Tab-separated table of C-alpha atoms and ligand atoms in Angstrom:
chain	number	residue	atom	x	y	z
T	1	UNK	CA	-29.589	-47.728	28.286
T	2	UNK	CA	-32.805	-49.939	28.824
T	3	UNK	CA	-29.726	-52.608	30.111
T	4	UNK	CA	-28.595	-50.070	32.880
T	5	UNK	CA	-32.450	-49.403	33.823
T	6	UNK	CA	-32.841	-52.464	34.181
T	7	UNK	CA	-29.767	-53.150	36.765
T	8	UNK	CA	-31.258	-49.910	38.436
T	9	UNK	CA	-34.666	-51.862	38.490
T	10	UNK	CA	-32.739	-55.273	39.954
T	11	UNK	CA	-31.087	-53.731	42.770
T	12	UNK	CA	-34.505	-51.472	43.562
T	13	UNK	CA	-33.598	-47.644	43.073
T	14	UNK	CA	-35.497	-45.101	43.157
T	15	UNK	CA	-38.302	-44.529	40.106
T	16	UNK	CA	-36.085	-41.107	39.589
T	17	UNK	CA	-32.642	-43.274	39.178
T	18	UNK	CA	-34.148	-46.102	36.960
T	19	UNK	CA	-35.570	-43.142	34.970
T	20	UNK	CA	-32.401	-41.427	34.842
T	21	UNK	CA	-30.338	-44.693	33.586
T	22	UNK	CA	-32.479	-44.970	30.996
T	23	UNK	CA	-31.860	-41.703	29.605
T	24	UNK	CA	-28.620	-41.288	30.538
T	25	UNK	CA	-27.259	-41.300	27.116
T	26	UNK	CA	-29.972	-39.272	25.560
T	27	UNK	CA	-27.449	-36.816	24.608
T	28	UNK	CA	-26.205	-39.042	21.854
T	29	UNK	CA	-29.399	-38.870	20.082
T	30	UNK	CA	-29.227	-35.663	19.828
T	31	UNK	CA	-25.848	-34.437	19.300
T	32	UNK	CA	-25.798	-33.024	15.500
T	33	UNK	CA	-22.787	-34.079	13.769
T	34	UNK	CA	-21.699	-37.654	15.926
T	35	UNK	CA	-19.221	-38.991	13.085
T	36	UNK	CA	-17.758	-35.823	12.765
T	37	UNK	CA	-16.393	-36.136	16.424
T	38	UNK	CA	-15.288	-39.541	16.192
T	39	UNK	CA	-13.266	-38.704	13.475
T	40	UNK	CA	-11.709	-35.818	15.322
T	41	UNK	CA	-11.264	-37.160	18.241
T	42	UNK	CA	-13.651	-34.545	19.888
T	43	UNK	CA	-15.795	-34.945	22.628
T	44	UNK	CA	-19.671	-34.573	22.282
T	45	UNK	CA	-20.082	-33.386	25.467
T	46	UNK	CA	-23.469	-35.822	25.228
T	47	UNK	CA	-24.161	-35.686	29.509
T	48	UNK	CA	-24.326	-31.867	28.879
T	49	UNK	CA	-26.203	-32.083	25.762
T	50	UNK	CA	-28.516	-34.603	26.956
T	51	UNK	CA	-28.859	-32.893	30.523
T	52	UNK	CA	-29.756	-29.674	28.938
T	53	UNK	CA	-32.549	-30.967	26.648
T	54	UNK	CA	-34.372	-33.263	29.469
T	55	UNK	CA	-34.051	-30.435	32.257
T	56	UNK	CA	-37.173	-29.217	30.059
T	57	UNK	CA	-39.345	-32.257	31.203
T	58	UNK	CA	-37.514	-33.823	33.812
T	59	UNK	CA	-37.441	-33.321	37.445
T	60	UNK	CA	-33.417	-32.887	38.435
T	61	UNK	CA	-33.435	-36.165	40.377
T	62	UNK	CA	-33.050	-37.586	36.672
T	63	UNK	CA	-31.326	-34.695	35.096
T	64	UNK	CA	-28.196	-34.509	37.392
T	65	UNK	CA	-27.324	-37.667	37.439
T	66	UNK	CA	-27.309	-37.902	33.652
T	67	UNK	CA	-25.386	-34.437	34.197
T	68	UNK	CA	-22.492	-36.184	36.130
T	69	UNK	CA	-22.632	-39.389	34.628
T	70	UNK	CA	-18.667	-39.028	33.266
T	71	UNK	CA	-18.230	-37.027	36.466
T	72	UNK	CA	-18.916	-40.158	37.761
T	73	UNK	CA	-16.605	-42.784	35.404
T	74	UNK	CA	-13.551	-39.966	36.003
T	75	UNK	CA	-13.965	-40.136	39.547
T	76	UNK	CA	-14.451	-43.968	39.584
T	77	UNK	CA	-11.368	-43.974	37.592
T	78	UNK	CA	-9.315	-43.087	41.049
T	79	UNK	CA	-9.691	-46.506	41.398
T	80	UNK	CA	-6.857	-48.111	39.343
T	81	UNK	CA	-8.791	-51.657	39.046
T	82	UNK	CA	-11.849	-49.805	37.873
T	83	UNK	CA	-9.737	-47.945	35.177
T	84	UNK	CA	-8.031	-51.256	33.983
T	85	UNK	CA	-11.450	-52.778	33.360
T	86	UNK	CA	-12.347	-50.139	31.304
T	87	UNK	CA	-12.775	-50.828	27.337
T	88	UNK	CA	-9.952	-49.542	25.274
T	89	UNK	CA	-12.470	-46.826	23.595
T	90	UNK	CA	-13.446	-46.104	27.233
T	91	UNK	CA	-10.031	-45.749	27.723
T	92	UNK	CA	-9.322	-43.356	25.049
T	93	UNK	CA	-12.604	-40.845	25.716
T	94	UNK	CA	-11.723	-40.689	29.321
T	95	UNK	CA	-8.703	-38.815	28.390
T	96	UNK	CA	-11.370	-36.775	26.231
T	97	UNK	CA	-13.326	-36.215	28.996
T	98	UNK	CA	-10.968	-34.658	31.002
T	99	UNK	CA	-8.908	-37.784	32.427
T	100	UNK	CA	-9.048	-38.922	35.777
T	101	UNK	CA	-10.011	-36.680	38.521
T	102	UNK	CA	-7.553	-35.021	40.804
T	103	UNK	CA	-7.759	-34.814	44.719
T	104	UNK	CA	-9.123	-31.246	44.212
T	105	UNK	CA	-11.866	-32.201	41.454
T	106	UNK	CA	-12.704	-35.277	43.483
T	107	UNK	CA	-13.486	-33.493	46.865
T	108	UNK	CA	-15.721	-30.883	44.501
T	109	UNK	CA	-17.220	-33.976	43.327
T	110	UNK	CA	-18.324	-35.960	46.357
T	111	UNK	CA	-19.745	-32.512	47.591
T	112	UNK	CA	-22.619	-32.500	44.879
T	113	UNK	CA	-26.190	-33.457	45.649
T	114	UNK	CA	-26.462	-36.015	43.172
T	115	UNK	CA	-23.337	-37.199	42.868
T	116	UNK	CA	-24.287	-40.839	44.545
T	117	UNK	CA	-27.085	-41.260	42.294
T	118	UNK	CA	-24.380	-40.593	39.280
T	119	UNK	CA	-21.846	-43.117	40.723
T	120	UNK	CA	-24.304	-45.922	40.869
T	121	UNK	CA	-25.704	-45.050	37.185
T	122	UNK	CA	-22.145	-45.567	36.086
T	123	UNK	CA	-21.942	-48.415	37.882
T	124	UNK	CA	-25.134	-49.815	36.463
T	125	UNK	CA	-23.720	-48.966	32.746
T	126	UNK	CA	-20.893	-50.503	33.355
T	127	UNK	CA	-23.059	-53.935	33.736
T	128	UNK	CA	-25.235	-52.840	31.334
T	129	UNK	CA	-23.234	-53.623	27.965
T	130	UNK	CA	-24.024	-57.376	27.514
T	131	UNK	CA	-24.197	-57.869	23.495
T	132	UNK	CA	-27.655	-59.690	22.566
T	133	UNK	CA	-29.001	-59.636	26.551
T	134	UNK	CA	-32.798	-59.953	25.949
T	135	UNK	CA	-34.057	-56.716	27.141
T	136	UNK	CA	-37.538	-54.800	27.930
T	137	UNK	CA	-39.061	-52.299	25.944
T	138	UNK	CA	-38.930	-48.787	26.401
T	139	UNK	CA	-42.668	-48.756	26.144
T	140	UNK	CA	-42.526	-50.923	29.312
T	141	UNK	CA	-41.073	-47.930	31.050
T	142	UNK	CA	-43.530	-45.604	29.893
T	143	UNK	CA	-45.519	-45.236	33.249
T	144	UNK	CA	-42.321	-44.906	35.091
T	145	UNK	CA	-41.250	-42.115	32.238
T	146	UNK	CA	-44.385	-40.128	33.027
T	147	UNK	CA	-44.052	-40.211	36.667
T	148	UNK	CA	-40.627	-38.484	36.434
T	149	UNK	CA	-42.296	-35.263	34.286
T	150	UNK	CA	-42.060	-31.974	35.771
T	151	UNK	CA	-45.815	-31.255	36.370
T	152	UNK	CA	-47.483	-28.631	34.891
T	153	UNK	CA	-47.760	-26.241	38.020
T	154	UNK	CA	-43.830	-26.443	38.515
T	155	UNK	CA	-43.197	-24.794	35.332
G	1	FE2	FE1	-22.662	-41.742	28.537
């Protein structure tokens, strides 16, 4: 996650974007029972679960993209060359998550607000896996955190 911030960071988006990459898997954190799902081949649902816990704090600049963030990878997936670079288990939780989108799904999909901001946080996790990359710490992105908060009056 701090990998995909920091490709967000690189290629200078927005403070919401860069916030939203590094959260984007939040979800997973929080889902209850992760090794249960594994096993059986379920899927967490972790954008939904993340998105629903961080629409508490965070403005929905950062939430929606997390929202859509497999929105994103199944509608990607349209593109055969960016399916066959996928990972085998990124292979196998696609089909999880619904498969690749259809004509009908797509057009829905490239109608939503936020669904550019989604695309290029996929994009950004996809170059965001390096093993052993020497990374920030999320305490360097605590300014940038704060800045993304829902202030007090908007509750
Ligand atoms: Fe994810």
């Amino acid at each position: 996650m701090i990998q995909t911030a920091m490709l967000a960071e690189k290629n200078h988006s927005s403070k919401s974007l860069i916030c939203a990459c590094l959260l984007h898997d939040y979800g997973h954190f929080i889902i209850e029972n992760p090794d249960l799902l594994v096993l059986e081949s379920l899927d967490g649902k972790h954008e939904n679960i993340g998105f629903n816990f961080l629409k508490n704090y965070f403005k929905p600049e950062v939430t929606e993209p997390i929202k859509l963030h497999i929105q994103a990878k199944r509608y990607l997936c349209r593109n055969k060359s960016y399916y066959n670079h996928l990972s085998n288990p990124s292979k196998i939780s696609l089909k999880l998550q619904g498969g690749v989108m259809n004509d009908e799904e797509s057009q829905k999909f490239i109608s939503i607000k936020f669904c550019k901001d989604a695309i290029m946080l996929r994009k950004y996790d996809d170059g965001g896996k390096i093993p052993n990359a020497k990374i920030k710490k999320i305490d360097d992105y605590r300014d940038l955190i704060t800045s993304q908060l829902i202030s007090e009056n908007e509750h």
